[in-house]
């Protein structure tokens, strides 16, 4: 059910993200950005439909980000989100990365996965290049969370 993404999955991933971005729960991503991130994504597929996605993006030495994480509303609360994040954490471990962070509104979810709230200023400067594209910049109300693996 959970696997690495292929290019054909990108329109399905975009549709899930667009839906939550409209509700200001996630950062909008262009098709161009998503194709560039293809190799970073894990997807959950049920009956030929992409119903969940999550990407692990290496951002710096010893640091990677869990991003573009979402599960379609009708499939939530069934453990799919947990499995998607676990796949990203396993890959981070395989890559030798010791810290995984996320910027999120889903704080209780990430606490259940062992993430802890941190000061955003502790994140690598490079992360802010993504933030500049966010319509909320510079008034970010997402919470920075980090898990040491
Ligand atoms: C966050 C999200 C991906 C979680 O996916 P999911 O498949 O529902 O997650 P799971 O079923 O694995 O949930 C695991 C646990 O976290 C809890 N949980 C899930 N989403 C939560 C949320 N948004 N806030 C608080 N708790 C949440 C579940 O109740 C469950 O608790 P339990 O173990 O006590 O039963 C999903 O809620 C979602 O798509 N939200 C909208 C988009 C979003 O906020 N993305 C995160 C941006 S980084």
PDB file of C-alpha atoms and ligand atoms in Angstrom:
ATOM      1  CA  UNK A   1       0.000   0.000   0.000  1.00  0.00           C
ATOM      2  CA  UNK A   2       2.911   2.380   0.812  1.00  0.00           C
ATOM      3  CA  UNK A   3       5.572   2.711  -1.864  1.00  0.00           C
ATOM      4  CA  UNK A   4       7.984   5.180  -3.444  1.00  0.00           C
ATOM      5  CA  UNK A   5       6.331   7.576  -5.879  1.00  0.00           C
ATOM      6  CA  UNK A   6       6.684   7.462  -9.647  1.00  0.00           C
ATOM      7  CA  UNK A   7       6.048  10.389 -11.990  1.00  0.00           C
ATOM      8  CA  UNK A   8       2.523   9.177 -12.807  1.00  0.00           C
ATOM      9  CA  UNK A   9       1.604   9.722  -9.128  1.00  0.00           C
ATOM     10  CA  UNK A  10       2.358  13.457  -9.175  1.00  0.00           C
ATOM     11  CA  UNK A  11      -1.090  14.663 -10.394  1.00  0.00           C
ATOM     12  CA  UNK A  12      -2.721  12.607  -7.601  1.00  0.00           C
ATOM     13  CA  UNK A  13      -0.294  14.033  -5.036  1.00  0.00           C
ATOM     14  CA  UNK A  14      -1.008  17.563  -6.287  1.00  0.00           C
ATOM     15  CA  UNK A  15      -4.744  17.046  -5.983  1.00  0.00           C
ATOM     16  CA  UNK A  16      -4.443  15.999  -2.300  1.00  0.00           C
ATOM     17  CA  UNK A  17      -2.112  18.909  -1.479  1.00  0.00           C
ATOM     18  CA  UNK A  18      -4.259  21.463  -3.380  1.00  0.00           C
ATOM     19  CA  UNK A  19      -7.309  20.470  -1.372  1.00  0.00           C
ATOM     20  CA  UNK A  20      -5.586  21.087   1.985  1.00  0.00           C
ATOM     21  CA  UNK A  21      -3.706  24.170   0.685  1.00  0.00           C
ATOM     22  CA  UNK A  22      -7.109  25.764  -0.076  1.00  0.00           C
ATOM     23  CA  UNK A  23      -7.925  25.295   3.603  1.00  0.00           C
ATOM     24  CA  UNK A  24      -4.514  26.820   4.505  1.00  0.00           C
ATOM     25  CA  UNK A  25      -3.458  23.570   6.183  1.00  0.00           C
ATOM     26  CA  UNK A  26      -0.538  23.012   3.816  1.00  0.00           C
ATOM     27  CA  UNK A  27       1.864  24.892   1.577  1.00  0.00           C
ATOM     28  CA  UNK A  28       0.756  24.882  -2.074  1.00  0.00           C
ATOM     29  CA  UNK A  29       3.223  23.157  -4.419  1.00  0.00           C
ATOM     30  CA  UNK A  30       3.487  23.705  -8.168  1.00  0.00           C
ATOM     31  CA  UNK A  31       3.529  20.745 -10.560  1.00  0.00           C
ATOM     32  CA  UNK A  32       7.095  21.707 -11.468  1.00  0.00           C
ATOM     33  CA  UNK A  33       8.229  21.530  -7.806  1.00  0.00           C
ATOM     34  CA  UNK A  34       6.421  18.221  -7.288  1.00  0.00           C
ATOM     35  CA  UNK A  35       8.019  16.588 -10.332  1.00  0.00           C
ATOM     36  CA  UNK A  36      11.418  17.705  -9.008  1.00  0.00           C
ATOM     37  CA  UNK A  37      10.558  16.064  -5.664  1.00  0.00           C
ATOM     38  CA  UNK A  38       9.343  12.773  -7.241  1.00  0.00           C
ATOM     39  CA  UNK A  39      12.198  10.752  -5.752  1.00  0.00           C
ATOM     40  CA  UNK A  40      11.524  12.185  -2.286  1.00  0.00           C
ATOM     41  CA  UNK A  41       7.897  11.055  -2.120  1.00  0.00           C
ATOM     42  CA  UNK A  42       6.202   8.045  -0.628  1.00  0.00           C
ATOM     43  CA  UNK A  43       2.575   7.451  -1.572  1.00  0.00           C
ATOM     44  CA  UNK A  44      -0.249   5.296  -0.336  1.00  0.00           C
ATOM     45  CA  UNK A  45      -2.273   3.794  -3.173  1.00  0.00           C
ATOM     46  CA  UNK A  46      -5.646   2.105  -2.794  1.00  0.00           C
ATOM     47  CA  UNK A  47      -7.603   0.792  -5.804  1.00  0.00           C
ATOM     48  CA  UNK A  48      -5.387   2.687  -8.250  1.00  0.00           C
ATOM     49  CA  UNK A  49      -5.975   5.956  -6.391  1.00  0.00           C
ATOM     50  CA  UNK A  50      -3.303   7.990  -4.551  1.00  0.00           C
ATOM     51  CA  UNK A  51      -4.825   8.646  -1.135  1.00  0.00           C
ATOM     52  CA  UNK A  52      -1.780   9.781   0.840  1.00  0.00           C
ATOM     53  CA  UNK A  53       1.660  11.281   0.340  1.00  0.00           C
ATOM     54  CA  UNK A  54       4.723  12.322   2.303  1.00  0.00           C
ATOM     55  CA  UNK A  55       8.174  13.459   1.185  1.00  0.00           C
ATOM     56  CA  UNK A  56      11.586  13.260   2.817  1.00  0.00           C
ATOM     57  CA  UNK A  57      13.838  16.037   1.571  1.00  0.00           C
ATOM     58  CA  UNK A  58      17.473  16.130   2.667  1.00  0.00           C
ATOM     59  CA  UNK A  59      18.217  19.742   3.540  1.00  0.00           C
ATOM     60  CA  UNK A  60      21.605  19.758   5.189  1.00  0.00           C
ATOM     61  CA  UNK A  61      24.270  17.664   6.866  1.00  0.00           C
ATOM     62  CA  UNK A  62      22.439  15.498   9.411  1.00  0.00           C
ATOM     63  CA  UNK A  63      19.115  17.159   8.640  1.00  0.00           C
ATOM     64  CA  UNK A  64      16.112  16.183   6.513  1.00  0.00           C
ATOM     65  CA  UNK A  65      12.546  17.484   6.318  1.00  0.00           C
ATOM     66  CA  UNK A  66       9.261  15.607   6.273  1.00  0.00           C
ATOM     67  CA  UNK A  67       7.074  17.706   3.980  1.00  0.00           C
ATOM     68  CA  UNK A  68       3.960  17.683   1.795  1.00  0.00           C
ATOM     69  CA  UNK A  69       2.382  15.177   4.151  1.00  0.00           C
ATOM     70  CA  UNK A  70      -1.339  14.489   3.788  1.00  0.00           C
ATOM     71  CA  UNK A  71      -3.962  11.758   3.698  1.00  0.00           C
ATOM     72  CA  UNK A  72      -7.320  12.190   1.932  1.00  0.00           C
ATOM     73  CA  UNK A  73     -10.032  13.073   4.410  1.00  0.00           C
ATOM     74  CA  UNK A  74     -12.044   9.869   3.975  1.00  0.00           C
ATOM     75  CA  UNK A  75      -8.964   7.713   4.692  1.00  0.00           C
ATOM     76  CA  UNK A  76      -7.703   9.566   7.770  1.00  0.00           C
ATOM     77  CA  UNK A  77      -7.466   8.053  11.255  1.00  0.00           C
ATOM     78  CA  UNK A  78      -6.617   4.582   9.897  1.00  0.00           C
ATOM     79  CA  UNK A  79      -2.876   4.638  10.546  1.00  0.00           C
ATOM     80  CA  UNK A  80      -1.890   5.563   6.970  1.00  0.00           C
ATOM     81  CA  UNK A  81      -0.223   8.835   8.037  1.00  0.00           C
ATOM     82  CA  UNK A  82       1.819   6.965  10.637  1.00  0.00           C
ATOM     83  CA  UNK A  83       3.016   4.465   8.002  1.00  0.00           C
ATOM     84  CA  UNK A  84       3.950   7.233   5.545  1.00  0.00           C
ATOM     85  CA  UNK A  85       6.026   9.074   8.176  1.00  0.00           C
ATOM     86  CA  UNK A  86       7.603   5.796   9.287  1.00  0.00           C
ATOM     87  CA  UNK A  87       8.738   5.136   5.693  1.00  0.00           C
ATOM     88  CA  UNK A  88      10.402   8.563   5.611  1.00  0.00           C
ATOM     89  CA  UNK A  89      12.075   7.987   8.997  1.00  0.00           C
ATOM     90  CA  UNK A  90      13.358   4.569   7.886  1.00  0.00           C
ATOM     91  CA  UNK A  91      14.850   6.134   4.773  1.00  0.00           C
ATOM     92  CA  UNK A  92      16.452   8.932   6.822  1.00  0.00           C
ATOM     93  CA  UNK A  93      18.043   6.281   9.012  1.00  0.00           C
ATOM     94  CA  UNK A  94      19.330   4.387   5.949  1.00  0.00           C
ATOM     95  CA  UNK A  95      20.807   7.644   4.630  1.00  0.00           C
ATOM     96  CA  UNK A  96      22.644   8.215   7.920  1.00  0.00           C
ATOM     97  CA  UNK A  97      20.630  11.318   8.797  1.00  0.00           C
ATOM     98  CA  UNK A  98      20.311  11.941  12.511  1.00  0.00           C
ATOM     99  CA  UNK A  99      17.656  14.670  12.646  1.00  0.00           C
ATOM    100  CA  UNK A 100      14.313  14.894  10.870  1.00  0.00           C
ATOM    101  CA  UNK A 101      12.209  18.028  11.181  1.00  0.00           C
ATOM    102  CA  UNK A 102       8.845  19.229   9.977  1.00  0.00           C
ATOM    103  CA  UNK A 103       6.879  22.473   9.906  1.00  0.00           C
ATOM    104  CA  UNK A 104       3.314  21.573  10.755  1.00  0.00           C
ATOM    105  CA  UNK A 105      -0.075  22.325  12.302  1.00  0.00           C
ATOM    106  CA  UNK A 106      -0.556  18.638  13.187  1.00  0.00           C
ATOM    107  CA  UNK A 107       1.420  18.887  16.446  1.00  0.00           C
ATOM    108  CA  UNK A 108      -0.354  16.051  18.366  1.00  0.00           C
ATOM    109  CA  UNK A 109       0.142  13.711  15.386  1.00  0.00           C
ATOM    110  CA  UNK A 110       3.900  14.360  15.246  1.00  0.00           C
ATOM    111  CA  UNK A 111       4.226  14.138  19.042  1.00  0.00           C
ATOM    112  CA  UNK A 112       2.839  10.593  18.719  1.00  0.00           C
ATOM    113  CA  UNK A 113       5.662   9.871  16.238  1.00  0.00           C
ATOM    114  CA  UNK A 114       8.294  11.062  18.756  1.00  0.00           C
ATOM    115  CA  UNK A 115       8.839  14.589  17.383  1.00  0.00           C
ATOM    116  CA  UNK A 116       9.429  17.469  19.827  1.00  0.00           C
ATOM    117  CA  UNK A 117       8.661  21.143  19.373  1.00  0.00           C
ATOM    118  CA  UNK A 118      11.780  23.247  18.709  1.00  0.00           C
ATOM    119  CA  UNK A 119      12.565  26.910  18.044  1.00  0.00           C
ATOM    120  CA  UNK A 120      12.307  27.574  14.289  1.00  0.00           C
ATOM    121  CA  UNK A 121      15.568  29.529  14.475  1.00  0.00           C
ATOM    122  CA  UNK A 122      17.394  26.222  15.024  1.00  0.00           C
ATOM    123  CA  UNK A 123      16.508  25.060  11.498  1.00  0.00           C
ATOM    124  CA  UNK A 124      19.126  25.465   8.738  1.00  0.00           C
ATOM    125  CA  UNK A 125      18.938  28.795   6.881  1.00  0.00           C
ATOM    126  CA  UNK A 126      18.330  26.898   3.655  1.00  0.00           C
ATOM    127  CA  UNK A 127      14.829  25.988   4.875  1.00  0.00           C
ATOM    128  CA  UNK A 128      13.795  29.633   4.590  1.00  0.00           C
ATOM    129  CA  UNK A 129      14.145  29.510   0.796  1.00  0.00           C
ATOM    130  CA  UNK A 130      10.993  27.360   0.807  1.00  0.00           C
ATOM    131  CA  UNK A 131       9.324  29.655   3.327  1.00  0.00           C
ATOM    132  CA  UNK A 132       9.757  32.687   1.080  1.00  0.00           C
ATOM    133  CA  UNK A 133       7.371  31.023  -1.408  1.00  0.00           C
ATOM    134  CA  UNK A 134       4.683  30.656   1.262  1.00  0.00           C
ATOM    135  CA  UNK A 135       1.806  33.171   1.098  1.00  0.00           C
ATOM    136  CA  UNK A 136       1.987  33.491   4.903  1.00  0.00           C
ATOM    137  CA  UNK A 137       5.653  34.572   4.888  1.00  0.00           C
ATOM    138  CA  UNK A 138       6.933  36.142   7.158  1.00  0.00           C
ATOM    139  CA  UNK A 139       4.029  35.519   9.556  1.00  0.00           C
ATOM    140  CA  UNK A 140       4.491  31.759   9.803  1.00  0.00           C
ATOM    141  CA  UNK A 141       2.216  30.079  12.319  1.00  0.00           C
ATOM    142  CA  UNK A 142       3.444  26.534  11.644  1.00  0.00           C
ATOM    143  CA  UNK A 143       5.200  24.737  14.468  1.00  0.00           C
ATOM    144  CA  UNK A 144       8.758  23.433  13.980  1.00  0.00           C
ATOM    145  CA  UNK A 145       9.212  19.895  15.303  1.00  0.00           C
ATOM    146  CA  UNK A 146      12.253  17.637  15.332  1.00  0.00           C
ATOM    147  CA  UNK A 147      12.942  13.962  15.890  1.00  0.00           C
ATOM    148  CA  UNK A 148      16.396  12.594  16.569  1.00  0.00           C
ATOM    149  CA  UNK A 149      16.842   9.150  15.054  1.00  0.00           C
TER     150      UNK A 149
HETATM  151  C1  LIG B   1      -1.830  14.763   9.488  1.00  0.00           C
HETATM  152  C2  LIG B   1      -2.428  13.614   8.673  1.00  0.00           C
HETATM  153  C3  LIG B   1      -1.603  13.390   7.405  1.00  0.00           C
HETATM  154  C4  LIG B   1      -2.448  12.337   9.539  1.00  0.00           C
HETATM  155  O1  LIG B   1      -2.870  11.241   8.740  1.00  0.00           O
HETATM  156  P1  LIG B   1      -3.730  10.019   9.345  1.00  0.00           P
HETATM  157  O2  LIG B   1      -3.674   8.921   8.336  1.00  0.00           O
HETATM  158  O3  LIG B   1      -5.053  10.488   9.774  1.00  0.00           O
HETATM  159  O4  LIG B   1      -2.849   9.641  10.622  1.00  0.00           O
HETATM  160  P2  LIG B   1      -2.968   8.313  11.533  1.00  0.00           P
HETATM  161  O5  LIG B   1      -4.261   7.620  11.261  1.00  0.00           O
HETATM  162  O6  LIG B   1      -1.722   7.542  11.343  1.00  0.00           O
HETATM  163  O7  LIG B   1      -3.005   8.984  12.991  1.00  0.00           O
HETATM  164  C5  LIG B   1      -2.190   8.597  14.039  1.00  0.00           C
HETATM  165  C6  LIG B   1      -2.637   9.273  15.274  1.00  0.00           C
HETATM  166  O8  LIG B   1      -2.542  10.704  15.179  1.00  0.00           O
HETATM  167  C7  LIG B   1      -3.813  11.332  15.368  1.00  0.00           C
HETATM  168  N1  LIG B   1      -3.939  12.412  14.398  1.00  0.00           N
HETATM  169  C8  LIG B   1      -3.991  12.273  13.061  1.00  0.00           C
HETATM  170  N2  LIG B   1      -4.078  13.479  12.472  1.00  0.00           N
HETATM  171  C9  LIG B   1      -4.081  14.409  13.461  1.00  0.00           C
HETATM  172  C10 LIG B   1      -4.129  15.822  13.469  1.00  0.00           C
HETATM  173  N3  LIG B   1      -4.222  16.546  12.338  1.00  0.00           N
HETATM  174  N4  LIG B   1      -4.102  16.436  14.673  1.00  0.00           N
HETATM  175  C11 LIG B   1      -4.036  15.704  15.796  1.00  0.00           C
HETATM  176  N5  LIG B   1      -3.965  14.366  15.865  1.00  0.00           N
HETATM  177  C12 LIG B   1      -3.991  13.721  14.689  1.00  0.00           C
HETATM  178  C13 LIG B   1      -4.819  10.242  15.122  1.00  0.00           C
HETATM  179  O9  LIG B   1      -6.002  10.503  15.852  1.00  0.00           O
HETATM  180  C14 LIG B   1      -4.103   9.008  15.612  1.00  0.00           C
HETATM  181  O10 LIG B   1      -4.193   8.934  17.029  1.00  0.00           O
HETATM  182  P3  LIG B   1      -4.284   7.494  17.773  1.00  0.00           P
HETATM  183  O11 LIG B   1      -2.979   6.794  17.449  1.00  0.00           O
HETATM  184  O12 LIG B   1      -4.418   7.876  19.200  1.00  0.00           O
HETATM  185  O13 LIG B   1      -5.462   6.817  17.183  1.00  0.00           O
HETATM  186  C15 LIG B   1      -3.898  13.925   8.257  1.00  0.00           C
HETATM  187  O14 LIG B   1      -4.624  14.270   9.417  1.00  0.00           O
HETATM  188  C16 LIG B   1      -4.008  15.070   7.239  1.00  0.00           C
HETATM  189  O15 LIG B   1      -3.920  14.846   6.040  1.00  0.00           O
HETATM  190  N6  LIG B   1      -4.243  16.305   7.730  1.00  0.00           N
HETATM  191  C17 LIG B   1      -4.416  17.453   6.871  1.00  0.00           C
HETATM  192  C18 LIG B   1      -3.126  17.899   6.236  1.00  0.00           C
HETATM  193  C19 LIG B   1      -2.072  18.182   7.265  1.00  0.00           C
HETATM  194  O16 LIG B   1      -2.334  18.817   8.302  1.00  0.00           O
HETATM  195  N7  LIG B   1      -0.836  17.727   6.988  1.00  0.00           N
HETATM  196  C20 LIG B   1       0.300  17.898   7.870  1.00  0.00           C
HETATM  197  C21 LIG B   1       1.107  19.019   7.370  1.00  0.00           C
HETATM  198  S1  LIG B   1       2.793  18.733   7.802  1.00  0.00           S
END
